mmCIF file of C-alpha atoms and ligand atoms in Angstrom:
data_model
loop_
_atom_site.group_PDB
_atom_site.id
_atom_site.type_symbol
_atom_site.label_atom_id
_atom_site.label_comp_id
_atom_site.label_asym_id
_atom_site.label_seq_id
_atom_site.Cartn_x
_atom_site.Cartn_y
_atom_site.Cartn_z
ATOM 1 C CA MET A 789 39.092 -60.329 23.175
ATOM 2 C CA LEU A 790 35.886 -62.331 23.515
ATOM 3 C CA ALA A 791 32.875 -60.826 21.754
ATOM 4 C CA ASP A 792 29.169 -61.560 21.993
ATOM 5 C CA LEU A 793 27.170 -59.446 19.544
ATOM 6 C CA HIS A 794 23.623 -60.735 20.098
ATOM 7 C CA ASN A 795 21.788 -60.342 23.424
ATOM 8 C CA HIS A 796 18.196 -59.558 24.363
ATOM 9 C CA SER A 797 17.235 -57.539 27.413
ATOM 10 C CA CYS A 798 13.934 -57.559 29.299
ATOM 11 C CA LEU A 799 12.595 -55.200 26.625
ATOM 12 C CA SER A 800 12.296 -58.097 24.182
ATOM 13 C CA PRO A 801 8.877 -59.752 24.582
ATOM 14 C CA CYS A 802 10.431 -63.253 24.482
ATOM 15 C CA ALA A 803 13.241 -62.546 26.978
ATOM 16 C CA SER A 804 13.295 -63.117 30.731
ATOM 17 C CA LEU A 805 12.384 -60.083 32.828
ATOM 18 C CA GLU A 806 15.593 -60.697 34.781
ATOM 19 C CA MET A 807 17.593 -59.595 31.723
ATOM 20 C CA SER A 808 18.202 -56.007 32.701
ATOM 21 C CA PRO A 809 21.041 -54.200 30.910
ATOM 22 C CA GLY A 810 22.804 -54.074 34.289
ATOM 23 C CA LEU A 811 22.626 -57.844 34.739
ATOM 24 C CA ILE A 812 23.751 -58.477 31.158
ATOM 25 C CA ALA A 813 26.842 -56.264 31.622
ATOM 26 C CA ARG A 814 27.669 -57.766 35.036
ATOM 27 C CA THR A 815 27.311 -61.357 33.783
ATOM 28 C CA ALA A 816 29.253 -60.704 30.570
ATOM 29 C CA ALA A 817 32.107 -59.145 32.548
ATOM 30 C CA ALA A 818 32.175 -62.146 34.912
ATOM 31 C CA LYS A 819 32.424 -64.473 31.899
ATOM 32 C CA GLY A 820 35.345 -62.559 30.381
ATOM 33 C CA ILE A 821 33.444 -60.959 27.485
ATOM 34 C CA GLY A 822 35.066 -57.668 26.419
ATOM 35 C CA LEU A 823 32.899 -56.574 23.479
ATOM 36 C CA ILE A 824 29.146 -56.924 23.910
ATOM 37 C CA ALA A 825 26.076 -55.805 21.995
ATOM 38 C CA LEU A 826 22.517 -55.254 23.119
ATOM 39 C CA THR A 827 20.134 -56.288 20.353
ATOM 40 C CA ASP A 828 16.500 -56.236 21.407
ATOM 41 C CA HIS A 829 13.816 -56.982 18.869
ATOM 42 C CA ASN A 830 13.121 -53.848 16.811
ATOM 43 C CA SER A 831 14.060 -51.392 19.575
ATOM 44 C CA THR A 832 17.155 -49.721 21.050
ATOM 45 C CA ARG A 833 15.242 -48.204 23.970
ATOM 46 C CA ASN A 834 17.330 -50.075 26.596
ATOM 47 C CA CYS A 835 20.622 -49.014 25.015
ATOM 48 C CA PRO A 836 21.076 -45.855 27.156
ATOM 49 C CA ALA A 837 20.959 -48.038 30.290
ATOM 50 C CA PHE A 838 23.272 -50.542 28.600
ATOM 51 C CA ARG A 839 25.831 -47.786 27.921
ATOM 52 C CA ASP A 840 25.824 -46.812 31.610
ATOM 53 C CA ALA A 841 26.016 -50.440 32.758
ATOM 54 C CA CYS A 842 28.913 -51.303 30.411
ATOM 55 C CA LYS A 843 30.849 -48.290 31.686
ATOM 56 C CA ARG A 844 30.686 -49.715 35.221
ATOM 57 C CA TYR A 845 32.278 -52.991 34.102
ATOM 58 C CA ASN A 846 34.723 -51.516 31.587
ATOM 59 C CA LEU A 847 33.131 -53.348 28.655
ATOM 60 C CA THR A 848 33.123 -52.098 25.068
ATOM 61 C CA PRO A 849 29.430 -51.813 24.166
ATOM 62 C CA LEU A 850 27.690 -51.921 20.813
ATOM 63 C CA PHE A 851 24.201 -50.445 20.643
ATOM 64 C CA GLY A 852 21.795 -52.066 18.255
ATOM 65 C CA MET A 853 18.772 -54.169 17.650
ATOM 66 C CA GLU A 854 17.680 -57.336 15.923
ATOM 67 C CA ILE A 855 15.331 -56.131 13.224
ATOM 68 C CA THR A 856 12.634 -58.383 11.781
ATOM 69 C CA THR A 857 12.582 -57.315 8.141
ATOM 70 C CA THR A 858 9.481 -57.430 5.987
ATOM 71 C CA GLU A 859 10.746 -60.814 4.658
ATOM 72 C CA GLU A 860 10.713 -61.980 8.325
ATOM 73 C CA CYS A 861 14.499 -62.299 8.356
ATOM 74 C CA HIS A 862 16.282 -61.363 11.587
ATOM 75 C CA VAL A 863 19.267 -59.043 11.113
ATOM 76 C CA LEU A 864 21.580 -57.309 13.577
ATOM 77 C CA THR A 865 22.258 -53.606 13.142
ATOM 78 C CA LEU A 866 25.028 -52.387 15.480
ATOM 79 C CA PHE A 867 26.537 -48.991 16.322
ATOM 80 C CA ASP A 868 29.373 -47.750 18.511
ATOM 81 C CA ASP A 869 27.556 -44.421 18.786
ATOM 82 C CA LEU A 870 24.409 -44.356 20.932
ATOM 83 C CA ASP A 871 22.969 -41.392 19.019
ATOM 84 C CA ALA A 872 23.226 -43.290 15.725
ATOM 85 C CA ALA A 873 21.503 -46.295 17.318
ATOM 86 C CA MET A 874 18.690 -44.081 18.623
ATOM 87 C CA GLU A 875 18.363 -42.540 15.153
ATOM 88 C CA MET A 876 18.001 -46.055 13.718
ATOM 89 C CA ASN A 877 15.345 -46.657 16.381
ATOM 90 C CA ARG A 878 13.396 -43.586 15.241
ATOM 91 C CA TRP A 879 13.562 -44.838 11.647
ATOM 92 C CA ILE A 880 12.068 -48.177 12.734
ATOM 93 C CA ALA A 881 9.538 -46.752 15.229
ATOM 94 C CA ALA A 882 8.113 -44.397 12.612
ATOM 95 C CA VAL A 883 6.690 -47.349 10.640
ATOM 96 C CA GLN A 884 6.418 -50.028 13.337
ATOM 97 C CA PRO A 885 3.009 -51.763 13.452
ATOM 98 C CA ARG A 886 1.267 -50.986 16.768
ATOM 99 C CA ILE A 887 -0.134 -54.443 17.521
ATOM 100 C CA PRO A 888 -1.039 -54.711 21.231
ATOM 101 C CA LEU A 889 1.294 -56.951 23.269
ATOM 102 C CA ASN A 890 -0.498 -60.187 24.239
ATOM 103 C CA LEU A 891 0.581 -61.018 27.786
ATOM 104 C CA ASP A 892 -0.871 -64.542 27.486
ATOM 105 C CA TYR A 893 2.078 -65.393 25.244
ATOM 106 C CA TYR A 894 4.737 -62.786 25.965
ATOM 107 C CA SER A 895 6.189 -60.920 28.923
ATOM 108 C CA ASP A 896 6.109 -57.197 29.629
ATOM 109 C CA GLN A 897 8.490 -54.978 27.642
ATOM 110 C CA PRO A 898 10.080 -52.642 30.215
ATOM 111 C CA VAL A 899 12.423 -49.808 29.343
ATOM 112 C CA VAL A 900 14.733 -49.600 32.363
ATOM 113 C CA ASP A 901 17.703 -47.644 33.655
ATOM 114 C CA ALA A 902 21.114 -49.046 34.604
ATOM 115 C CA ASP A 903 19.863 -49.666 38.167
ATOM 116 C CA ASP A 904 16.936 -51.816 36.970
ATOM 117 C CA ASN A 905 14.281 -49.160 37.642
ATOM 118 C CA ILE A 906 11.372 -49.333 35.190
ATOM 119 C CA ILE A 907 10.991 -46.134 33.183
ATOM 120 C CA GLU A 908 8.235 -47.207 30.798
ATOM 121 C CA LEU A 909 6.346 -50.309 29.659
ATOM 122 C CA LEU A 910 5.953 -50.538 25.889
ATOM 123 C CA THR A 911 2.482 -51.881 25.140
ATOM 124 C CA TYR A 912 2.807 -52.739 21.455
ATOM 125 C CA PHE A 913 4.427 -56.015 20.397
ATOM 126 C CA LEU A 914 8.068 -55.440 19.472
ATOM 127 C CA GLY A 915 8.502 -58.792 17.724
ATOM 128 C CA GLN A 916 6.357 -57.879 14.720
ATOM 129 C CA ALA A 917 8.064 -57.551 11.311
ATOM 130 C CA VAL A 918 8.620 -53.961 10.241
ATOM 131 C CA PRO A 919 7.819 -52.737 6.730
ATOM 132 C CA HIS A 920 11.455 -52.376 5.694
ATOM 133 C CA SER A 921 13.205 -54.936 3.495
ATOM 134 C CA LEU A 922 16.562 -56.570 4.222
ATOM 135 C CA GLU A 923 18.132 -54.300 1.605
ATOM 136 C CA SER A 924 16.494 -51.191 3.002
ATOM 137 C CA VAL A 925 17.691 -51.995 6.552
ATOM 138 C CA ARG A 926 21.194 -52.605 5.166
ATOM 139 C CA ARG A 927 21.204 -49.225 3.403
ATOM 140 C CA GLN A 928 19.956 -47.343 6.473
ATOM 141 C CA THR A 929 22.524 -49.098 8.692
ATOM 142 C CA ARG A 930 25.321 -48.071 6.309
ATOM 143 C CA LEU A 931 23.986 -44.518 6.141
ATOM 144 C CA LEU A 932 24.248 -44.251 9.940
ATOM 145 C CA GLY A 933 27.685 -45.904 10.039
ATOM 146 C CA GLY A 934 26.702 -49.218 11.588
ATOM 147 C CA LEU A 935 27.523 -52.892 11.204
ATOM 148 C CA PHE A 936 25.054 -55.102 9.334
ATOM 149 C CA ILE A 937 25.049 -58.796 10.291
ATOM 150 C CA PRO A 938 22.254 -61.243 9.372
ATOM 151 C CA SER A 939 21.377 -63.270 12.508
ATOM 152 C CA HIS A 940 21.520 -67.086 12.818
ATOM 153 C CA ILE A 941 21.338 -67.367 9.014
ATOM 154 C CA ASN A 942 20.939 -71.152 9.041
ATOM 155 C CA ARG A 943 18.324 -71.414 11.797
ATOM 156 C CA HIS A 944 15.008 -73.000 10.828
ATOM 157 C CA SER A 945 12.972 -69.849 11.417
ATOM 158 C CA PHE A 946 13.319 -66.065 10.988
ATOM 159 C CA SER A 947 16.580 -66.417 9.055
ATOM 160 C CA VAL A 948 17.647 -65.545 5.523
ATOM 161 C CA GLU A 949 17.923 -69.242 4.680
ATOM 162 C CA SER A 950 14.516 -70.153 6.127
ATOM 163 C CA GLN A 951 12.758 -67.175 4.516
ATOM 164 C CA LEU A 952 14.643 -66.716 1.228
ATOM 165 C CA GLY A 953 16.351 -70.081 0.770
ATOM 166 C CA PHE A 954 19.789 -68.490 0.406
ATOM 167 C CA LEU A 955 21.962 -65.586 1.522
ATOM 168 C CA PRO A 956 21.549 -62.837 -1.080
ATOM 169 C CA PRO A 957 24.972 -61.671 -2.299
ATOM 170 C CA GLY A 958 25.677 -58.355 -0.625
ATOM 171 C CA ASP A 959 27.533 -56.147 1.714
ATOM 172 C CA TYR A 960 27.698 -57.836 5.130
ATOM 173 C CA ASP A 961 30.116 -57.157 7.974
ATOM 174 C CA ALA A 962 29.714 -60.756 9.132
ATOM 175 C CA ILE A 963 27.188 -63.565 9.186
ATOM 176 C CA GLU A 964 26.044 -65.192 12.420
ATOM 177 C CA VAL A 965 25.511 -68.943 12.184
ATOM 178 C CA VAL A 966 24.148 -71.615 14.489
ATOM 179 C CA PRO A 967 26.869 -72.976 16.844
ATOM 180 C CA GLY A 968 28.558 -76.067 15.415
ATOM 181 C CA THR A 969 28.308 -74.903 11.802
ATOM 182 C CA VAL A 970 31.066 -72.289 11.692
ATOM 183 C CA ASP A 971 33.612 -74.328 9.709
ATOM 184 C CA ALA A 972 31.057 -75.330 7.060
ATOM 185 C CA TYR A 973 30.036 -71.697 6.553
ATOM 186 C CA ARG A 974 33.628 -70.474 6.530
ATOM 187 C CA ARG A 975 34.257 -72.794 3.593
ATOM 188 C CA ARG A 976 31.024 -71.775 1.870
ATOM 189 C CA TYR A 977 31.630 -68.020 2.286
ATOM 190 C CA PRO A 978 35.419 -67.573 2.336
ATOM 191 C CA ASP A 979 35.162 -63.783 1.994
ATOM 192 C CA LEU A 980 32.808 -63.314 4.946
ATOM 193 C CA PRO A 981 33.535 -63.267 8.679
ATOM 194 C CA VAL A 982 31.497 -66.088 10.241
ATOM 195 C CA ILE A 983 30.577 -65.647 13.897
ATOM 196 C CA THR A 984 28.513 -67.268 16.619
ATOM 197 C CA ALA A 985 26.598 -65.444 19.330
ATOM 198 C CA SER A 986 24.701 -66.394 22.440
ATOM 199 C CA ASP A 987 21.379 -64.822 21.284
ATOM 200 C CA SER A 988 20.761 -64.771 25.018
ATOM 201 C CA HIS A 989 17.213 -64.422 26.334
ATOM 202 C CA CYS A 990 17.930 -65.504 29.925
ATOM 203 C CA PRO A 991 20.930 -64.996 32.263
ATOM 204 C CA GLU A 992 22.348 -68.527 31.822
ATOM 205 C CA GLN A 993 22.737 -67.952 28.079
ATOM 206 C CA ILE A 994 24.829 -64.775 28.288
ATOM 207 C CA GLY A 995 28.283 -65.328 26.816
ATOM 208 C CA THR A 996 27.657 -68.963 25.877
ATOM 209 C CA TRP A 997 28.806 -68.716 22.227
ATOM 210 C CA PRO A 998 31.284 -65.858 21.968
ATOM 211 C CA PHE A 999 34.002 -65.559 19.317
ATOM 212 C CA HIS A 1000 37.557 -64.206 19.504
ATOM 213 C CA ILE A 1001 38.295 -60.885 17.872
ATOM 214 C CA HIS A 1002 41.557 -58.960 17.801
ATOM 215 C CA LEU A 1003 41.023 -55.207 18.132
ATOM 216 C CA GLU A 1004 43.903 -52.833 17.503
ATOM 217 C CA GLY A 1005 44.442 -49.711 19.599
ATOM 218 C CA GLN A 1006 42.363 -48.407 22.457
ATOM 219 C CA GLY A 1007 39.392 -46.841 20.683
ATOM 220 C CA HIS A 1008 37.529 -49.989 19.680
ATOM 221 C CA ASP A 1009 35.244 -48.049 17.349
ATOM 222 C CA ILE A 1010 33.247 -49.463 14.449
ATOM 223 C CA ALA A 1011 36.220 -49.181 12.077
ATOM 224 C CA ALA A 1012 38.425 -51.208 14.447
ATOM 225 C CA ILE A 1013 35.690 -53.787 14.956
ATOM 226 C CA ARG A 1014 35.098 -54.063 11.199
ATOM 227 C CA ARG A 1015 38.845 -54.659 10.695
ATOM 228 C CA GLY A 1016 38.822 -57.232 13.494
ATOM 229 C CA LEU A 1017 35.899 -59.028 11.861
ATOM 230 C CA MET A 1018 37.572 -59.011 8.426
ATOM 231 C CA ASN A 1019 40.686 -60.563 9.966
ATOM 232 C CA LEU A 1020 38.521 -63.563 10.881
ATOM 233 C CA THR A 1021 38.345 -64.414 7.153
ATOM 234 C CA LEU A 1022 42.131 -64.930 6.937
ATOM 235 C CA ASN A 1023 41.806 -68.523 8.092
ATOM 236 C CA ASN A 1024 38.556 -69.332 6.301
ATOM 237 C CA LEU A 1025 40.049 -71.483 3.569
ATOM 238 C CA SER A 1026 42.329 -73.299 5.984
ATOM 239 C CA SER A 1027 39.541 -74.375 8.356
ATOM 240 C CA THR A 1028 39.385 -78.063 9.114
ATOM 241 C CA PRO A 1029 37.321 -80.051 6.596
HETATM 242 ZN ZN1 LIG B 2335 16.615 -63.944 15.918
HETATM 243 ZN ZN1 LIG B 2336 17.865 -62.771 18.869
#
């Protein structure tokens, strides 16, 4: 199955307003993606619409967000259960800085339904770092039963390497790396699943850098996805030099 675990909807201040959850699901299905995550910046508010949209196209959804930690590292927190994702959202929203959204630089942040109707416009900037550390976000994700995956760890900004200089040893379900660097990171971290993702912000980017995952059974819950990710490490040491 093809998986793409990093996509931004119109709720993200840096994403195209065309990126409704409905369009993301429709486009992903057309590109053969089977497992897809919605990961807006510091909010899961478009995940209910994403659940409804994925149902229409028979996709397995993951509900999550890309959190900007207090170190300004981007990390993905992903759940198979919408309630757990919304609980994670409450944990973030309770401490989120309420800096007004500047429309000179960013676009509106609409919460929408699966038919692209606007339900609410969030007026504070969702891209701001939240006062929770990488470790604290990891612990809360684990507590709620989710997957914890640092985003684009070798990108030049908002990544663990750019902010900390290295990947702290720890409990990760996978690491997402910049396309073209998978083999190098598989050799560097033989025990970790190394994935790519589209990090889509506009329709053309959806499904551009998926990875293959084998999921056993029909349920496709977090446990099955975690096993599928771990199986990616089996070939790490045999990757081409
Ligand atoms: Zn990011
Ligand atoms: Zn992103």
